[in-house]
Amino acid sequence: MKITLVKGDGIGPEIIEATCQILEASGASIEWEEVVWNEESPDVEPIIESLKRNKVGLKGPITTPVGKGFRSINVTLRQRLDLYAGVRPAKSLIPGRYENIDLIIIRENTEGLYSGVEHFVGKDAAESIRIITRSASERIVRFGFEYARKEGRKKVTAIHKANILKCTCGLFLETAKSVAQDYPDIQFEDRIIDNMCMQLTKKPEDYDLIIATNLFGDILSDLCAGLVGGLGLAAGANFGKDIALFEPVHGSAPKYKGLDRANPLAALLSAVMMLKHIGKQDIARRIEEAIAVTLKDRDVITPDLGGTGSLSSMRDAIIKVVSSKR
Ligand code: NAD
């Protein structure tokens, strides 16, 4: 089985190379099909072809020009390959302001405000169209409930702003309530997005699995990453009908490029999700154990986690533990 590999740009190549080295040391024996990403001449087609062929991929972050330039490659991949479900766990791995957080955020990946339908109206006004369909809402909510069952989760919370966005969020909420009736074994509730942000910072332990439309899911997953120690720990996966693409939640953090200080764990934990997806549960668990051991050593972990170590010290420490347990 070959797996598509895209290292991305910014800190992408460093964190993905470290991840591949750890996977190799763990005995995962993965045959990569690397698609080289060139930010000077961006071309999404070779990535799409490779993912269509291999069905599974690991990807580093790719920079999107702000306010101008080409459309986000990340959003394009999710839309073109119909990778409709973004799965972003947020779990306490280090001591922090909060303890025992264990949340999963499920984000609708293909429509909403990311539909890309926006334009200027004259010179001084611009509009963006937020598309919400019953079919996409139904499949993301159903995916969320199925995921909750698979992961033994007890409660699903649907996020909306249906008090104001009565058509778009109203449709999403109505659909979520209707799908929830097919899952009587799982508690269902809904929250308005602004209240949800406040609730999450006050009592995150009250929540279990959260389902949201595209933009709300994007924002909430960064918020939840912050609750557990930052983006350096935030893993992610995008699932379609038969293709799965694993990537950290964070972006290319260009200010850390080449400084050996980017945290590789978001990429590594995304690869752990990938190992579970392809049936290598034992190796995935071994890497998780090695991460837990490594996170205890402040001299080894990266500065974003309060440590004095570097990307390479973290990588080497994980490799040492993981290879000793083979
Ligand atoms: P970012 O996630 O790249 O970085 C925000 C901040 O988070 C950084 O400044 C840094 O302090 C911290 N951070 C992120 N990853 C880290 C890591 N591994 N280790 C330590 N600290 C880390 O967000 P941004 O600055 O808003 O975006 C930069 C670029 O990345 C933009 O072009 C954006 O479009 C793109 N982006 C890509 C993806 C993706 O490829 N899926 C996701 C988000 C953003």
Short mmCIF file of C-alpha atoms and ligand atoms in Angstrom, two decimals:
data_model
loop_
_atom_site.label_atom_id
_atom_site.label_comp_id
_atom_site.label_asym_id
_atom_site.label_seq_id
_atom_site.Cartn_x
_atom_site.Cartn_y
_atom_site.Cartn_z
CA MET A 1 0.00 0.00 0.00
CA LYS A 2 1.39 3.39 -1.04
CA ILE A 3 0.56 6.57 0.83
CA THR A 4 0.63 10.04 -0.72
CA LEU A 5 3.05 12.41 1.01
CA VAL A 6 3.00 16.19 0.60
CA LYS A 7 5.48 18.02 2.80
CA GLY A 8 4.00 21.47 2.10
CA ASP A 9 5.91 24.69 2.77
CA GLY A 10 6.98 26.92 5.68
CA ILE A 11 7.58 24.58 8.63
CA GLY A 12 5.85 21.76 6.68
CA PRO A 13 8.95 19.95 5.37
CA GLU A 14 10.66 19.95 8.81
CA ILE A 15 7.70 18.57 10.75
CA ILE A 16 6.72 16.05 8.08
CA GLU A 17 10.29 14.75 7.70
CA ALA A 18 10.53 14.32 11.48
CA THR A 19 7.18 12.49 11.41
CA CYS A 20 8.37 10.14 8.64
CA GLN A 21 11.57 9.38 10.57
CA ILE A 22 9.57 8.52 13.70
CA LEU A 23 7.20 6.33 11.68
CA GLU A 24 10.16 4.50 10.18
CA ALA A 25 11.73 3.97 13.62
CA SER A 26 8.42 2.61 14.88
CA GLY A 27 8.41 -0.12 12.25
CA ALA A 28 5.36 1.21 10.42
CA SER A 29 7.13 0.42 7.10
CA ILE A 30 5.16 2.76 4.90
CA GLU A 31 5.84 3.18 1.22
CA TRP A 32 5.42 6.88 0.48
CA GLU A 33 4.55 8.39 -2.87
CA GLU A 34 5.86 11.90 -2.47
CA VAL A 35 4.32 14.72 -4.47
CA VAL A 36 6.79 17.59 -4.35
CA TRP A 37 5.06 20.87 -3.55
CA ASN A 38 6.53 23.95 -5.21
CA GLU A 39 5.14 27.20 -3.82
CA GLU A 40 6.65 29.13 -6.75
CA SER A 41 4.48 27.29 -9.28
CA PRO A 42 1.54 25.95 -7.27
CA ASP A 43 -0.21 23.03 -8.92
CA VAL A 44 -2.82 21.03 -7.06
CA GLU A 45 -3.45 18.46 -9.84
CA PRO A 46 -0.55 16.06 -9.06
CA ILE A 47 -1.70 15.91 -5.40
CA ILE A 48 -5.27 15.17 -6.46
CA GLU A 49 -4.15 12.43 -8.88
CA SER A 50 -1.94 10.79 -6.26
CA LEU A 51 -4.68 10.86 -3.61
CA LYS A 52 -7.22 9.42 -6.04
CA ARG A 53 -4.78 6.59 -6.70
CA ASN A 54 -3.65 5.85 -3.15
CA LYS A 55 -6.80 6.85 -1.19
CA VAL A 56 -4.72 7.85 1.86
CA GLY A 57 -2.36 10.79 2.32
CA LEU A 58 -0.28 12.70 4.85
CA LYS A 59 0.17 16.39 4.21
CA GLY A 60 2.05 19.29 5.73
CA PRO A 61 0.68 22.85 5.76
CA ILE A 62 0.54 24.92 2.59
CA THR A 63 0.65 28.72 2.66
CA THR A 64 -2.27 30.66 1.18
CA PRO A 65 -1.63 34.25 0.11
CA VAL A 66 -3.74 36.63 2.23
CA GLY A 67 -6.26 38.87 0.42
CA LYS A 68 -4.87 38.09 -3.07
CA GLY A 69 -3.23 35.36 -5.16
CA PHE A 70 -4.29 31.76 -5.71
CA ARG A 71 -7.12 30.07 -3.84
CA SER A 72 -6.25 27.96 -0.79
CA ILE A 73 -4.79 24.63 -1.93
CA ASN A 74 -6.01 23.09 1.33
CA VAL A 75 -9.62 24.13 0.75
CA THR A 76 -9.35 23.16 -2.94
CA LEU A 77 -8.20 19.63 -2.03
CA ARG A 78 -11.08 19.16 0.41
CA GLN A 79 -13.63 20.43 -2.09
CA ARG A 80 -12.29 18.69 -5.23
CA LEU A 81 -11.90 15.34 -3.46
CA ASP A 82 -15.11 15.85 -1.49
CA LEU A 83 -13.27 15.32 1.81
CA TYR A 84 -16.36 16.54 3.58
CA ALA A 85 -15.57 15.67 7.19
CA GLY A 86 -12.78 17.43 9.06
CA VAL A 87 -12.00 15.57 12.28
CA ARG A 88 -9.96 17.50 14.84
CA PRO A 89 -9.43 16.01 18.29
CA ALA A 90 -8.35 18.24 21.20
CA LYS A 91 -6.96 16.24 24.10
CA SER A 92 -5.01 17.26 27.21
CA LEU A 93 -1.52 15.82 26.83
CA ILE A 94 0.39 18.30 28.97
CA PRO A 95 -0.45 20.04 32.26
CA GLY A 96 -2.08 23.37 31.52
CA ARG A 97 -4.83 25.75 32.43
CA TYR A 98 -7.36 22.96 31.93
CA GLU A 99 -7.15 19.27 32.71
CA ASN A 100 -8.78 16.20 31.20
CA ILE A 101 -10.03 17.81 28.02
CA ASP A 102 -10.99 15.19 25.48
CA LEU A 103 -12.99 16.80 22.68
CA ILE A 104 -13.55 15.96 19.05
CA ILE A 105 -14.53 18.70 16.62
CA ILE A 106 -16.17 17.63 13.38
CA ARG A 107 -16.09 20.36 10.76
CA GLU A 108 -18.06 20.41 7.50
CA ASN A 109 -15.33 20.94 4.93
CA THR A 110 -16.94 21.59 1.58
CA GLU A 111 -19.47 24.42 1.73
CA GLY A 112 -20.55 27.29 4.02
CA LEU A 113 -18.52 30.47 3.77
CA TYR A 114 -15.68 28.53 2.09
CA SER A 115 -17.74 27.95 -1.05
CA GLY A 116 -15.56 30.58 -2.73
CA VAL A 117 -18.53 32.53 -4.10
CA GLU A 118 -17.54 36.09 -3.33
CA HIS A 119 -17.07 39.25 -5.31
CA PHE A 120 -16.93 42.99 -5.18
CA VAL A 121 -20.14 44.91 -5.67
CA GLY A 122 -18.79 48.13 -7.08
CA LYS A 123 -15.56 49.44 -5.57
CA ASP A 124 -16.45 49.81 -1.95
CA ALA A 125 -18.51 46.77 -1.07
CA ALA A 126 -17.94 43.03 -1.30
CA GLU A 127 -20.18 40.08 -0.64
CA SER A 128 -19.60 36.42 0.14
CA ILE A 129 -22.24 33.77 -0.26
CA ARG A 130 -22.66 31.17 2.48
CA ILE A 131 -24.05 28.02 0.97
CA ILE A 132 -25.64 25.46 3.27
CA THR A 133 -27.44 22.47 1.80
CA ARG A 134 -29.64 19.89 3.47
CA SER A 135 -27.65 17.05 1.87
CA ALA A 136 -24.22 18.26 3.07
CA SER A 137 -25.64 19.07 6.51
CA GLU A 138 -27.20 15.64 6.77
CA ARG A 139 -24.03 13.78 5.76
CA ILE A 140 -21.75 15.71 8.17
CA VAL A 141 -24.15 15.27 11.09
CA ARG A 142 -24.56 11.56 10.29
CA PHE A 143 -20.77 11.22 9.99
CA GLY A 144 -20.47 12.91 13.41
CA PHE A 145 -22.93 10.57 15.08
CA GLU A 146 -21.31 7.49 13.50
CA TYR A 147 -17.89 8.76 14.62
CA ALA A 148 -19.28 9.33 18.13
CA ARG A 149 -20.53 5.73 18.23
CA LYS A 150 -17.22 4.35 16.93
CA GLU A 151 -15.25 6.32 19.51
CA GLY A 152 -17.64 5.58 22.39
CA ARG A 153 -18.69 9.21 22.77
CA LYS A 154 -21.78 10.01 24.78
CA LYS A 155 -22.86 13.46 23.61
CA VAL A 156 -23.03 15.43 20.36
CA THR A 157 -23.35 19.22 20.29
CA ALA A 158 -24.36 20.96 17.04
CA ILE A 159 -23.14 24.55 16.61
CA HIS A 160 -25.09 27.28 14.80
CA LYS A 161 -26.23 30.89 14.76
CA ALA A 162 -29.81 30.10 13.81
CA ASN A 163 -31.17 33.04 15.83
CA ILE A 164 -29.65 35.42 13.26
CA LEU A 165 -28.81 33.28 10.20
CA LYS A 166 -32.30 31.85 10.08
CA CYS A 167 -32.07 30.25 6.62
CA THR A 168 -28.53 28.82 6.52
CA CYS A 169 -28.01 27.94 10.18
CA GLY A 170 -31.73 27.24 10.54
CA LEU A 171 -31.46 24.56 7.86
CA PHE A 172 -28.33 23.07 9.45
CA LEU A 173 -29.94 22.96 12.90
CA GLU A 174 -33.22 21.50 11.66
CA THR A 175 -31.27 18.79 9.80
CA ALA A 176 -29.09 18.04 12.84
CA LYS A 177 -32.15 17.64 15.07
CA SER A 178 -33.75 15.31 12.57
CA VAL A 179 -30.61 13.10 12.16
CA ALA A 180 -30.17 12.99 15.96
CA GLN A 181 -33.45 11.08 16.23
CA ASP A 182 -31.77 8.10 14.53
CA TYR A 183 -29.21 7.94 17.37
CA PRO A 184 -31.21 7.63 20.61
CA ASP A 185 -28.16 6.15 22.38
CA ILE A 186 -26.26 9.45 22.05
CA GLN A 187 -27.31 12.63 23.85
CA PHE A 188 -27.88 15.57 21.50
CA GLU A 189 -27.91 19.30 22.17
CA ASP A 190 -27.25 22.49 20.23
CA ARG A 191 -25.43 25.70 21.09
CA ILE A 192 -25.21 29.14 19.50
CA ILE A 193 -21.62 29.73 18.35
CA ASP A 194 -20.82 32.77 20.51
CA ASN A 195 -22.18 31.11 23.64
CA MET A 196 -20.24 27.95 22.72
CA CYS A 197 -16.94 29.86 22.64
CA MET A 198 -17.64 31.18 26.13
CA GLN A 199 -18.79 27.76 27.42
CA LEU A 200 -15.68 26.06 26.03
CA THR A 201 -13.33 28.41 27.81
CA LYS A 202 -15.32 28.09 31.07
CA LYS A 203 -16.13 24.40 31.24
CA PRO A 204 -14.73 22.44 28.31
CA GLU A 205 -15.27 19.18 30.22
CA ASP A 206 -19.03 19.54 29.59
CA TYR A 207 -18.52 18.79 25.89
CA ASP A 208 -17.68 15.63 24.03
CA LEU A 209 -18.12 15.71 20.25
CA ILE A 210 -18.94 18.96 18.46
CA ILE A 211 -20.32 19.25 14.92
CA ALA A 212 -20.14 22.57 13.09
CA THR A 213 -20.41 24.15 9.68
CA ASN A 214 -17.19 25.10 7.88
CA LEU A 215 -16.14 28.47 9.32
CA PHE A 216 -17.46 27.84 12.83
CA GLY A 217 -15.66 24.46 12.86
CA ASP A 218 -12.43 26.08 11.69
CA ILE A 219 -12.54 28.70 14.44
CA LEU A 220 -13.68 26.32 17.18
CA SER A 221 -10.94 23.81 16.40
CA ASP A 222 -8.25 26.49 16.85
CA LEU A 223 -9.97 27.59 20.07
CA CYS A 224 -9.94 24.01 21.35
CA ALA A 225 -6.30 23.62 20.29
CA GLY A 226 -5.57 26.63 22.51
CA LEU A 227 -7.32 24.97 25.44
CA VAL A 228 -4.95 22.00 25.33
CA GLY A 229 -1.67 23.82 24.78
CA GLY A 230 -1.71 25.31 21.29
CA LEU A 231 -1.66 24.49 17.60
CA GLY A 232 1.56 22.50 17.95
CA LEU A 233 -0.53 19.67 19.40
CA ALA A 234 -3.58 19.86 17.10
CA ALA A 235 -3.94 16.88 14.78
CA GLY A 236 -6.46 16.62 12.00
CA ALA A 237 -7.93 14.39 9.33
CA ASN A 238 -10.23 14.95 6.37
CA PHE A 239 -12.49 12.09 5.35
CA GLY A 240 -14.44 11.59 2.14
CA LYS A 241 -16.31 8.53 0.90
CA ASP A 242 -13.14 6.59 0.11
CA ILE A 243 -10.23 9.02 0.50
CA ALA A 244 -8.66 10.21 3.76
CA LEU A 245 -6.11 12.99 4.07
CA PHE A 246 -4.30 13.53 7.37
CA GLU A 247 -2.78 16.92 8.20
CA PRO A 248 -2.07 19.10 11.23
CA VAL A 249 -4.66 21.78 11.97
CA HIS A 250 -2.02 24.52 11.97
CA GLY A 251 -0.63 26.42 9.03
CA SER A 252 2.87 26.93 7.67
CA ALA A 253 3.97 29.24 10.57
CA PRO A 254 6.53 30.93 8.29
CA LYS A 255 8.20 32.78 11.17
CA TYR A 256 9.52 29.43 12.49
CA LYS A 257 10.67 28.05 9.14
CA GLY A 258 14.17 26.56 9.33
CA LEU A 259 14.66 27.50 13.00
CA ASP A 260 14.34 23.97 14.39
CA ARG A 261 11.73 25.17 16.86
CA ALA A 262 8.43 24.09 15.27
CA ASN A 263 6.55 21.48 17.26
CA PRO A 264 6.30 18.27 15.18
CA LEU A 265 3.54 16.74 17.32
CA ALA A 266 0.50 18.02 15.42
CA ALA A 267 1.90 16.37 12.29
CA LEU A 268 2.92 13.23 14.17
CA LEU A 269 -0.48 12.90 15.88
CA SER A 270 -2.12 13.30 12.46
CA ALA A 271 0.07 10.42 11.27
CA VAL A 272 -1.04 8.43 14.33
CA MET A 273 -4.66 8.97 13.22
CA MET A 274 -3.57 7.75 9.79
CA LEU A 275 -1.98 4.59 11.24
CA LYS A 276 -5.25 3.80 13.05
CA HIS A 277 -7.16 4.38 9.81
CA ILE A 278 -4.98 1.88 7.92
CA GLY A 279 -5.21 -0.72 10.67
CA LYS A 280 -1.83 -0.26 12.35
CA GLN A 281 -3.33 0.28 15.82
CA ASP A 282 -0.42 -1.29 17.74
CA ILE A 283 2.18 1.00 16.19
CA ALA A 284 -0.10 4.00 16.65
CA ARG A 285 -0.43 3.20 20.36
CA ARG A 286 3.34 2.75 20.70
CA ILE A 287 3.96 6.19 19.20
CA GLU A 288 1.32 7.71 21.50
CA GLU A 289 3.10 6.18 24.48
CA ALA A 290 6.45 7.53 23.28
CA ILE A 291 4.91 11.00 22.90
CA ALA A 292 3.53 10.83 26.46
CA VAL A 293 6.99 9.91 27.85
CA THR A 294 8.72 12.64 25.82
CA LEU A 295 6.27 15.35 26.88
CA LYS A 296 7.43 14.96 30.49
CA ASP A 297 10.91 16.28 29.71
CA ARG A 298 11.02 20.09 29.59
CA ASP A 299 14.59 20.03 28.28
CA VAL A 300 13.43 18.17 25.20
CA ILE A 301 10.08 19.70 24.25
CA THR A 302 9.67 22.75 22.00
CA PRO A 303 9.22 26.32 23.33
CA ASP A 304 5.51 26.52 22.41
CA LEU A 305 4.92 23.88 25.11
CA GLY A 306 7.05 25.72 27.65
CA GLY A 307 10.15 23.64 26.98
CA THR A 308 13.73 24.53 26.16
CA GLY A 309 14.20 21.88 23.47
CA SER A 310 13.82 21.91 19.71
CA LEU A 311 12.14 20.06 16.88
CA SER A 312 15.16 17.76 16.56
CA SER A 313 15.49 17.06 20.31
CA MET A 314 11.83 16.12 20.42
CA ARG A 315 12.12 13.94 17.32
CA ASP A 316 15.21 12.15 18.65
CA ALA A 317 13.63 11.54 22.06
CA ILE A 318 10.50 10.02 20.50
CA ILE A 319 12.61 7.88 18.16
CA LYS A 320 14.63 6.60 21.13
CA VAL A 321 11.54 5.50 23.05
CA VAL A 322 9.69 4.12 20.06
CA SER A 323 12.61 2.05 18.81
CA SER A 324 13.35 0.66 22.29
CA LYS A 325 9.81 -0.78 22.40
CA ARG A 326 9.88 -2.54 19.02
P1 NAD B 1 -0.33 29.12 11.62
O1 NAD B 1 -1.12 27.96 12.15
O2 NAD B 1 0.65 28.82 10.57
O3 NAD B 1 0.45 29.79 12.83
C1 NAD B 1 -0.16 30.53 13.85
C2 NAD B 1 0.78 30.53 15.05
O4 NAD B 1 0.64 29.27 15.73
C3 NAD B 1 2.25 30.60 14.69
O5 NAD B 1 2.67 31.90 14.55
C4 NAD B 1 2.89 29.89 15.85
O6 NAD B 1 3.03 30.78 16.93
C5 NAD B 1 1.89 28.81 16.20
N1 NAD B 1 2.18 27.52 15.58
C6 NAD B 1 1.54 26.94 14.53
N2 NAD B 1 2.06 25.74 14.29
C7 NAD B 1 3.05 25.55 15.17
C8 NAD B 1 3.98 24.49 15.42
N3 NAD B 1 3.97 23.34 14.71
N4 NAD B 1 4.88 24.63 16.41
C9 NAD B 1 4.90 25.74 17.16
N5 NAD B 1 4.06 26.78 16.99
C10 NAD B 1 3.15 26.69 16.01
O7 NAD B 1 -1.40 30.20 11.16
P2 NAD B 1 -1.21 31.50 10.27
O8 NAD B 1 0.03 32.23 10.65
O9 NAD B 1 -2.52 32.17 10.35
O10 NAD B 1 -1.06 30.93 8.79
C11 NAD B 1 0.16 30.84 8.08
C12 NAD B 1 -0.14 30.28 6.70
O11 NAD B 1 -0.60 28.94 6.80
C13 NAD B 1 -1.24 31.05 5.96
O12 NAD B 1 -0.86 31.18 4.62
C14 NAD B 1 -2.45 30.16 6.08
O13 NAD B 1 -3.35 30.33 5.01
C15 NAD B 1 -1.81 28.79 6.05
N6 NAD B 1 -2.62 27.73 6.67
C16 NAD B 1 -2.55 26.50 6.11
C17 NAD B 1 -3.26 25.45 6.67
C18 NAD B 1 -3.14 24.09 6.03
O14 NAD B 1 -2.22 23.85 5.26
N7 NAD B 1 -4.04 23.16 6.31
C19 NAD B 1 -3.98 25.65 7.84
C20 NAD B 1 -4.01 26.91 8.43
C21 NAD B 1 -3.31 27.96 7.84
#
